[in-house]
mmCIF file of C-alpha atoms and ligand atoms in Angstrom:
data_model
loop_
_atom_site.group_PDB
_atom_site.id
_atom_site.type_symbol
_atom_site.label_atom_id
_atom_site.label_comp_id
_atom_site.label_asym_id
_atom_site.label_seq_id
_atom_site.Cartn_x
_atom_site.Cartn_y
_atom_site.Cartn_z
ATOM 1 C CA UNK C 215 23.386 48.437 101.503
ATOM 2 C CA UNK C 216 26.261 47.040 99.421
ATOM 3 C CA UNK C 217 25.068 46.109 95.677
ATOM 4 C CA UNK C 218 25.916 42.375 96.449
ATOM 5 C CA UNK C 219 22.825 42.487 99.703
ATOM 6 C CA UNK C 220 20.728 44.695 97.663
ATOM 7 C CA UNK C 221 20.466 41.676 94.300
ATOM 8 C CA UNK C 222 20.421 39.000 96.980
ATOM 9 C CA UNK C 223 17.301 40.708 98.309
ATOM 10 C CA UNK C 224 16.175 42.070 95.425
ATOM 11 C CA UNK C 225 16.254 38.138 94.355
ATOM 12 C CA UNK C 226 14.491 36.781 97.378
ATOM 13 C CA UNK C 227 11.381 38.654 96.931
ATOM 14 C CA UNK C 228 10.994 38.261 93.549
ATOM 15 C CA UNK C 229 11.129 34.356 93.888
ATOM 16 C CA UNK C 230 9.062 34.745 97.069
ATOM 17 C CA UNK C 231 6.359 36.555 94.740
ATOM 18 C CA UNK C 232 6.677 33.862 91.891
ATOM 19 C CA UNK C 233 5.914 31.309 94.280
ATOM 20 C CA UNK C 234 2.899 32.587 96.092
ATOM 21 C CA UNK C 235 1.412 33.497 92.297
ATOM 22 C CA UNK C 236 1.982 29.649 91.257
ATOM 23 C CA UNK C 237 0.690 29.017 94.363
ATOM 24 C CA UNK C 238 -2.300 31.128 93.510
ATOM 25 C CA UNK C 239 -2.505 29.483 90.481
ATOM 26 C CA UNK C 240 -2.027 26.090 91.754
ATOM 27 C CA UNK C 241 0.885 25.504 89.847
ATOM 28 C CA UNK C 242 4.247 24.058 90.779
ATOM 29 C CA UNK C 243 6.926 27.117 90.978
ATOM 30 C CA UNK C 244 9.210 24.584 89.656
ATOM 31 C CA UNK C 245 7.774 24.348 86.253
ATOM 32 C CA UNK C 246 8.989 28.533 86.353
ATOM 33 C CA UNK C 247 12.540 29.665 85.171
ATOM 34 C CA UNK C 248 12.987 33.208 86.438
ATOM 35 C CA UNK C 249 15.599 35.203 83.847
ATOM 36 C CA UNK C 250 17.279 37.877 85.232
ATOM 37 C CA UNK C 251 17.745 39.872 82.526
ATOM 38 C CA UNK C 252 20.791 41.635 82.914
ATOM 39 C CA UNK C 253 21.120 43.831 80.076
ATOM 40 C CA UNK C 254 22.960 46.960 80.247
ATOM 41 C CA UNK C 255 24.453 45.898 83.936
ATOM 42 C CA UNK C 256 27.803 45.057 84.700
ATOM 43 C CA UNK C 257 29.081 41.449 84.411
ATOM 44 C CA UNK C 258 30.130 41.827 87.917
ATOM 45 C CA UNK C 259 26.314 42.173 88.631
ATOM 46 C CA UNK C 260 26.089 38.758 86.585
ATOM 47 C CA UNK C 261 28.679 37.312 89.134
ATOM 48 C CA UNK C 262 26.797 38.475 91.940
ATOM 49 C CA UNK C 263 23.095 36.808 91.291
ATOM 50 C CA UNK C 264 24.994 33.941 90.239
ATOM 51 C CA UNK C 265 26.702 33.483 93.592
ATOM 52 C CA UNK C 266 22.988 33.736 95.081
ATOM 53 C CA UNK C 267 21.682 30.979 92.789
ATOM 54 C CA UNK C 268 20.774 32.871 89.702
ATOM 55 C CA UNK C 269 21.609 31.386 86.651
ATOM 56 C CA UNK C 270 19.378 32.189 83.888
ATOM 57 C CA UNK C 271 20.239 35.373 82.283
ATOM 58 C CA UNK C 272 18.869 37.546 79.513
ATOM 59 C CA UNK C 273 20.695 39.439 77.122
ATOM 60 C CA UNK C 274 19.196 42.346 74.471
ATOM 61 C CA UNK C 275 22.305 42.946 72.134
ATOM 62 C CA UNK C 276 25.034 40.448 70.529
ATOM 63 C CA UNK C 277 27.859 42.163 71.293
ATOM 64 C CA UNK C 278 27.050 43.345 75.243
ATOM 65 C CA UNK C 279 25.948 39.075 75.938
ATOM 66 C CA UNK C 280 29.090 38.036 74.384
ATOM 67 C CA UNK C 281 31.654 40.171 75.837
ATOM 68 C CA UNK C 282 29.920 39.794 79.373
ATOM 69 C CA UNK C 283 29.691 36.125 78.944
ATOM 70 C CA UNK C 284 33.261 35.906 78.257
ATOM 71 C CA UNK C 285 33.631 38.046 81.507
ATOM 72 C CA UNK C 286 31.279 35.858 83.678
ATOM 73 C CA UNK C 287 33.204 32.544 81.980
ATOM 74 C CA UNK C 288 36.586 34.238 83.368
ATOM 75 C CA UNK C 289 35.505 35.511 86.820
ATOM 76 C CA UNK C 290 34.238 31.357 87.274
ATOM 77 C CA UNK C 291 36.504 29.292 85.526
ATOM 78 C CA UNK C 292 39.129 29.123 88.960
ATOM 79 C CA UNK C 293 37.047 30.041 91.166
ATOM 80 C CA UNK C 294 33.600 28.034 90.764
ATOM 81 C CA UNK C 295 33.748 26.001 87.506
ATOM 82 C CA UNK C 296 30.493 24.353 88.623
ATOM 83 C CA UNK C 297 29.374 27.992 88.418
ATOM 84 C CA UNK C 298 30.439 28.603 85.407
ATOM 85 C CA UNK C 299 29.457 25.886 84.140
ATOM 86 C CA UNK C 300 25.476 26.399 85.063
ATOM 87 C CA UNK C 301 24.943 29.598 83.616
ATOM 88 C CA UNK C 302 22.577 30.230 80.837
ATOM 89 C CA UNK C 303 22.050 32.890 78.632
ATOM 90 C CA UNK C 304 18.844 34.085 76.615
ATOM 91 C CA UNK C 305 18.898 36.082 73.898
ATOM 92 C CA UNK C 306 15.351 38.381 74.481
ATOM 93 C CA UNK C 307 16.271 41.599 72.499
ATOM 94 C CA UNK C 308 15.448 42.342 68.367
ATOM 95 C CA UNK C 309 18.223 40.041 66.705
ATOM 96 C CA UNK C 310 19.171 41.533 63.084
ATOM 97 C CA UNK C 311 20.181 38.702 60.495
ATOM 98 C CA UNK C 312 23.468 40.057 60.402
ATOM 99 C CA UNK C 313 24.092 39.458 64.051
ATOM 100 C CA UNK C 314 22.812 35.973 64.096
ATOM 101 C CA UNK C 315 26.434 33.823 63.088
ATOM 102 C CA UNK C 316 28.147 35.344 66.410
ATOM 103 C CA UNK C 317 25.187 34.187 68.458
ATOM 104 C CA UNK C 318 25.040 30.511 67.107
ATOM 105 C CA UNK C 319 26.029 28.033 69.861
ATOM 106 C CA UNK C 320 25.977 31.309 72.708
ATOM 107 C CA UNK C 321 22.487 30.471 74.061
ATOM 108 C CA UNK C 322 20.263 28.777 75.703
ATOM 109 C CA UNK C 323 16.803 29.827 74.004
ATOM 110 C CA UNK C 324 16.826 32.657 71.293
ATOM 111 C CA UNK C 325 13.394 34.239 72.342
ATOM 112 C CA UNK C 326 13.029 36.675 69.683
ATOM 113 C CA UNK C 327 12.040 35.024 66.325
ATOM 114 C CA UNK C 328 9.860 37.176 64.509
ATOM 115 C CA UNK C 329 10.635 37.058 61.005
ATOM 116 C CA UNK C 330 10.830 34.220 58.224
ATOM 117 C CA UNK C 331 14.416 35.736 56.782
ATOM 118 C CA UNK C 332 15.598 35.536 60.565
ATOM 119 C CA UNK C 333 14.393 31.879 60.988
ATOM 120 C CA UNK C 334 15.884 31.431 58.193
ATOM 121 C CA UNK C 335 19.250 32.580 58.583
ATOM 122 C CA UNK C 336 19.556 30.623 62.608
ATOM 123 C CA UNK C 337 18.989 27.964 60.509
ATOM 124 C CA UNK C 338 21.509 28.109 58.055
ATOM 125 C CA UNK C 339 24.070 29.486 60.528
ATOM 126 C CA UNK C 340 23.235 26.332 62.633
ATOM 127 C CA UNK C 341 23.790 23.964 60.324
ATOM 128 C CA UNK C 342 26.973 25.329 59.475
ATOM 129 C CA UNK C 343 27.827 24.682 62.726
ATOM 130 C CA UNK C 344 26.230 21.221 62.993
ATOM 131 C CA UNK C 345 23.836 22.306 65.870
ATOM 132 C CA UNK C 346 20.065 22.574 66.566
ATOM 133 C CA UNK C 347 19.344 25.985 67.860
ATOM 134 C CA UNK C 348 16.268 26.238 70.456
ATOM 135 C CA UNK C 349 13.940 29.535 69.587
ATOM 136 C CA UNK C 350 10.600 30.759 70.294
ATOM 137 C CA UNK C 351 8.073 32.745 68.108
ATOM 138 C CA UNK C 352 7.963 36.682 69.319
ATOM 139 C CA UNK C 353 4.303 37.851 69.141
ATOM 140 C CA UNK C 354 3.195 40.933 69.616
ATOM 141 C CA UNK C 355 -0.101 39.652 71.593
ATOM 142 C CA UNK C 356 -1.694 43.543 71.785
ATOM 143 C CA UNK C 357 -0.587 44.364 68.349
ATOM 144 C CA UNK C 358 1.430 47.292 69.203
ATOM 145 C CA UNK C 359 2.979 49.422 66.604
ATOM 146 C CA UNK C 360 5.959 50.138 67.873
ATOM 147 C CA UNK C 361 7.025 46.506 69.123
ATOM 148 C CA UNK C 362 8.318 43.702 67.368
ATOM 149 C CA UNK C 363 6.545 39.946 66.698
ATOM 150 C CA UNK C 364 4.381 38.247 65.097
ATOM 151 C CA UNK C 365 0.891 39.152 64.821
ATOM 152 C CA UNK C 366 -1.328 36.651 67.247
ATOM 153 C CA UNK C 367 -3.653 35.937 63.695
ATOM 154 C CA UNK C 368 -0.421 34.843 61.637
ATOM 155 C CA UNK C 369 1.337 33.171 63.991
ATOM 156 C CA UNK C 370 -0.092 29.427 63.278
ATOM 157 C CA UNK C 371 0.426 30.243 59.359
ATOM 158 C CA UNK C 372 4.325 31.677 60.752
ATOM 159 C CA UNK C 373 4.913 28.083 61.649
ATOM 160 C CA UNK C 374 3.745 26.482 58.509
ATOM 161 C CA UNK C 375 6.139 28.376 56.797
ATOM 162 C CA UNK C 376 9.031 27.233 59.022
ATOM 163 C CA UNK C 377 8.612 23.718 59.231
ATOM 164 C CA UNK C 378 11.613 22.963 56.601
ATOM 165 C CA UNK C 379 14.189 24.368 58.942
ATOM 166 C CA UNK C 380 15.784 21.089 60.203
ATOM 167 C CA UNK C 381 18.282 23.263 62.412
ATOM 168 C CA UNK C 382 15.782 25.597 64.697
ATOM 169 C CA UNK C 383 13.705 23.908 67.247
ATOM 170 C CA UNK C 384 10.400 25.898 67.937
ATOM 171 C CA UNK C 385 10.376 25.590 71.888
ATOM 172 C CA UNK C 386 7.583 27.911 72.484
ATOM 173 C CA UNK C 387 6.125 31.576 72.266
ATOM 174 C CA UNK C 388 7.487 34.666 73.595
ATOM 175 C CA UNK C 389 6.344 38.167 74.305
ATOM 176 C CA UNK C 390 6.223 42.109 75.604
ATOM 177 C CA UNK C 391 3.047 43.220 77.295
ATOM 178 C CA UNK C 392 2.139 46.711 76.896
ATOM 179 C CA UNK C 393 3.641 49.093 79.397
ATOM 180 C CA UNK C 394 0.925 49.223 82.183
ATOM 181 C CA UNK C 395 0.303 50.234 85.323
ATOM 182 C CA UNK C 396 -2.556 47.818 86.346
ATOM 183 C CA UNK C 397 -0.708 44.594 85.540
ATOM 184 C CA UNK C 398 -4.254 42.792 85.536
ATOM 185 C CA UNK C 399 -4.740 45.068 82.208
ATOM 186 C CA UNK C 400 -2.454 42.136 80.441
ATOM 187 C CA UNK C 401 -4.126 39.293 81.158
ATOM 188 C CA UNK C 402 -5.990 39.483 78.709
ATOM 189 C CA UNK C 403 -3.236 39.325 76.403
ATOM 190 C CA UNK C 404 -1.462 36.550 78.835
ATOM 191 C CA UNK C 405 -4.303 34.563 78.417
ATOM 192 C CA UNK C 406 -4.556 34.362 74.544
ATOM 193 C CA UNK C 407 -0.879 33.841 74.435
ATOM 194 C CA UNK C 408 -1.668 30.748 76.643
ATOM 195 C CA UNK C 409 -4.480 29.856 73.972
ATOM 196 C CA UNK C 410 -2.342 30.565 71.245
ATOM 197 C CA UNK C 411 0.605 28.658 72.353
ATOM 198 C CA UNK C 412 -1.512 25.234 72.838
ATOM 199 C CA UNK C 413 -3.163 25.569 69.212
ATOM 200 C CA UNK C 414 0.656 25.739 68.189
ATOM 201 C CA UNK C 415 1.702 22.815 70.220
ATOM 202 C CA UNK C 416 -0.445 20.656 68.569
ATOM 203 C CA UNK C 417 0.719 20.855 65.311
ATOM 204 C CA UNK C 418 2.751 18.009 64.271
ATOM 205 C CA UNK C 419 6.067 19.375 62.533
ATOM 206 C CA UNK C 420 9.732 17.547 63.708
ATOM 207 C CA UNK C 421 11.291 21.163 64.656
ATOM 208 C CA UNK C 422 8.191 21.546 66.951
ATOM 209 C CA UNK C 423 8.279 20.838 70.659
ATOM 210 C CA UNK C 424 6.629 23.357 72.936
ATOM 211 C CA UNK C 425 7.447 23.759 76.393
ATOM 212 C CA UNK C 426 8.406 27.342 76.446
ATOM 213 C CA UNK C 427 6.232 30.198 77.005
ATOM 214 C CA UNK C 428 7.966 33.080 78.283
ATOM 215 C CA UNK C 429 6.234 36.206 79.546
ATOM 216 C CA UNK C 430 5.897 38.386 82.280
ATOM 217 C CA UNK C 431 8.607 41.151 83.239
ATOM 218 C CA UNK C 432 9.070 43.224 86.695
ATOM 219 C CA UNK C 433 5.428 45.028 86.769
ATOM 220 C CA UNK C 434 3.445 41.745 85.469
ATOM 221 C CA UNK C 435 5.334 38.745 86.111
ATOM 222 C CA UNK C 436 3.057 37.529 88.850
ATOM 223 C CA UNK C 437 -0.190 37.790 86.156
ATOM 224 C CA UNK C 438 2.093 36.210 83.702
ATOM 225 C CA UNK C 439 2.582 33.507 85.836
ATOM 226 C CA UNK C 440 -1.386 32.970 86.839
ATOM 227 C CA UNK C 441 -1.799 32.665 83.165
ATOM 228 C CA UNK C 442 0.665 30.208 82.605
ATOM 229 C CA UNK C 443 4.341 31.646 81.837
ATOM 230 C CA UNK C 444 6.846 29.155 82.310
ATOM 231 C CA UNK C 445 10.034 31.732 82.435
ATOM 232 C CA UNK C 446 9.381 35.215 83.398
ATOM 233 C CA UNK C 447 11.769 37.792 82.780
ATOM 234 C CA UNK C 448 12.825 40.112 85.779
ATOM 235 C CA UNK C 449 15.323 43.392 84.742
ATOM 236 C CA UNK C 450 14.473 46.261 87.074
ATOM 237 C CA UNK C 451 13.108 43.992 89.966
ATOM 238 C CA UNK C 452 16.651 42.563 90.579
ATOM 239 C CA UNK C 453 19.597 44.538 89.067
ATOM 240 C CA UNK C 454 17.954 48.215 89.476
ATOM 241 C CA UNK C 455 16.924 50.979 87.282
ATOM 242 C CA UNK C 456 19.019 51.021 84.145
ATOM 243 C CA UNK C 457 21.073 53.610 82.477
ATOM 244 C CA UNK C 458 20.430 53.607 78.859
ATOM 245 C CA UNK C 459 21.595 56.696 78.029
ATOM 246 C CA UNK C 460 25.311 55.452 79.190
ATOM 247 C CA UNK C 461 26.076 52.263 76.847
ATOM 248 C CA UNK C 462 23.903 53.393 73.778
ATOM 249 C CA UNK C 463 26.561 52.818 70.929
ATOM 250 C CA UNK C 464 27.538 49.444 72.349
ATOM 251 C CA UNK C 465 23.918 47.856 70.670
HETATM 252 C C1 PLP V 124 14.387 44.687 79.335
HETATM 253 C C2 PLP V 124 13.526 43.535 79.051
HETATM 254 C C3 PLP V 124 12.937 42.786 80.099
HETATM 255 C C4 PLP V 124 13.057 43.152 81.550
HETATM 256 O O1 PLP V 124 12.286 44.284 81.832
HETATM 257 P P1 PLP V 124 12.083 44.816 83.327
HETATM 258 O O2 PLP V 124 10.903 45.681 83.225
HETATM 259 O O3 PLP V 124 13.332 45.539 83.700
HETATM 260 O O4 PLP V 124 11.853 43.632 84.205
HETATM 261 C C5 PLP V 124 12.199 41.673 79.742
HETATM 262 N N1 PLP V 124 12.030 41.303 78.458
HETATM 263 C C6 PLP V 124 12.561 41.999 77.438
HETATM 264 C C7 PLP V 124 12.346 41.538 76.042
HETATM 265 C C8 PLP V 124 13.310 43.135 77.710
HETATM 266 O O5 PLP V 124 13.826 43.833 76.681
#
């Protein structure tokens, strides 16, 4: 199968699969933005989803979204401006402080805020720039070790502490689920990120809105969804196994 049938299918079925869990769940599948996150696959891979109807994409490093952004901008710009012109980029990976000016005015939704310094800074960076940059809170819901966010018990306090930054908008909450095999083993931790996410919402800061609550990747987006994600984001389930070994010293 050439790569360009194999996404297209690869796409079908996983937005045949979100819409039977919202269905499940009696929600509508349109209140669910599917990310194909695209990290450490070719822009050319970008292209391709995009020419199947796929324009929410996810990005781990700075430098790897921005280059392939500028390559996705040129492969559209004669060809399908409209194209171009639709495609979004997240920023899901660990964002260091001194990454943060390059990525200012690049995205769609940074989903990866975990620290008061790095609120801090996409604040200051964005009012340099005059803009109003859209994030969500990363919480580690299992209270892993070895990942990244916010721990689910100081993430109401987290926003206290950020409601001075006129620049960042808090759209909603992000996370990782543990690795699992069982993907009903995380709902659990789906559901309390649900819970968490509405005590959040109604606190009454300006840079609050909530609307955003992104979880679920290509083993547990379906329970993700039953427990109320709102963008789920695929890798594996629509671009393939990755090759990490290959582009290491590009992060
Ligand atoms: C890589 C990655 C994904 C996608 O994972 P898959 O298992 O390939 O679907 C989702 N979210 C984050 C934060 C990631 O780093």
């Amino acid at each position: 199968m050439s790569e360009h049938d194999q996404i297209k299918l690869n796409l079908d079925e996983i937005r045949k699969r979100a819409i039977a869990a919202a269905d499940r769940a009696g929600r509508d599948p349109k209140e669910i933005t599917l990310i194909a996150v695209s990290k450490l696959n070719p822009a050319d891979s970008v292209c391709i989803a995009a020419e199947n109807e796929q324009y929410e994409f996810g990005e781990n490093w700075v430098k790897e979204l921005l280059d392939k952004q500028i390559e996705v901008n040129d492969y559209f710009s004669t060809k399908s401006p409209q194209t171009a012109a639709k495609i979004k980029w997240h920023f899901i990976g660990h964002l260091q402080t001194n990454k943060v000016k390059q990525l200012i005015g690049k995205t769609e939704l940074i989903h990866s805020v975990d620290s008061l310094k790095l609120a801090k800074v996409i604040d200051s960076e964005s009012k340099k720039k005059d803009l109003i940059t859209d994030i969500l809170l990363e919480i580690n819901i299992a209270g892993e070790e070895s990942k990244y966010g916010i721990r689910p018990e100081e993430a109401v306090a987290f926003t206290d502490s950020l409601a001075e930054l006129s620049n960042i908008k808090i759209r909603g909450l992000m996370t990782v689920a543990p690795i699992c095999d069982d993907p009903d083993t995380n709902r659990p931790y789906f559901r309390k990120m649900r819970d968490l996410f509405v005590d959040i919402k109604s606190k009454n800061y300006d840079n609050i809105d909530m609307s955003v609550l992104s979880m679920g990747m290509t083993l547990d987006f379906e329970t993700a969804i039953e427990e109320g994600a709102t963008h789920i984001r695929v890798g594996t389930g629509i671009f393939g196994a990755r090759d990490y070994g290959a582009k290491s010293e590009s992060r």
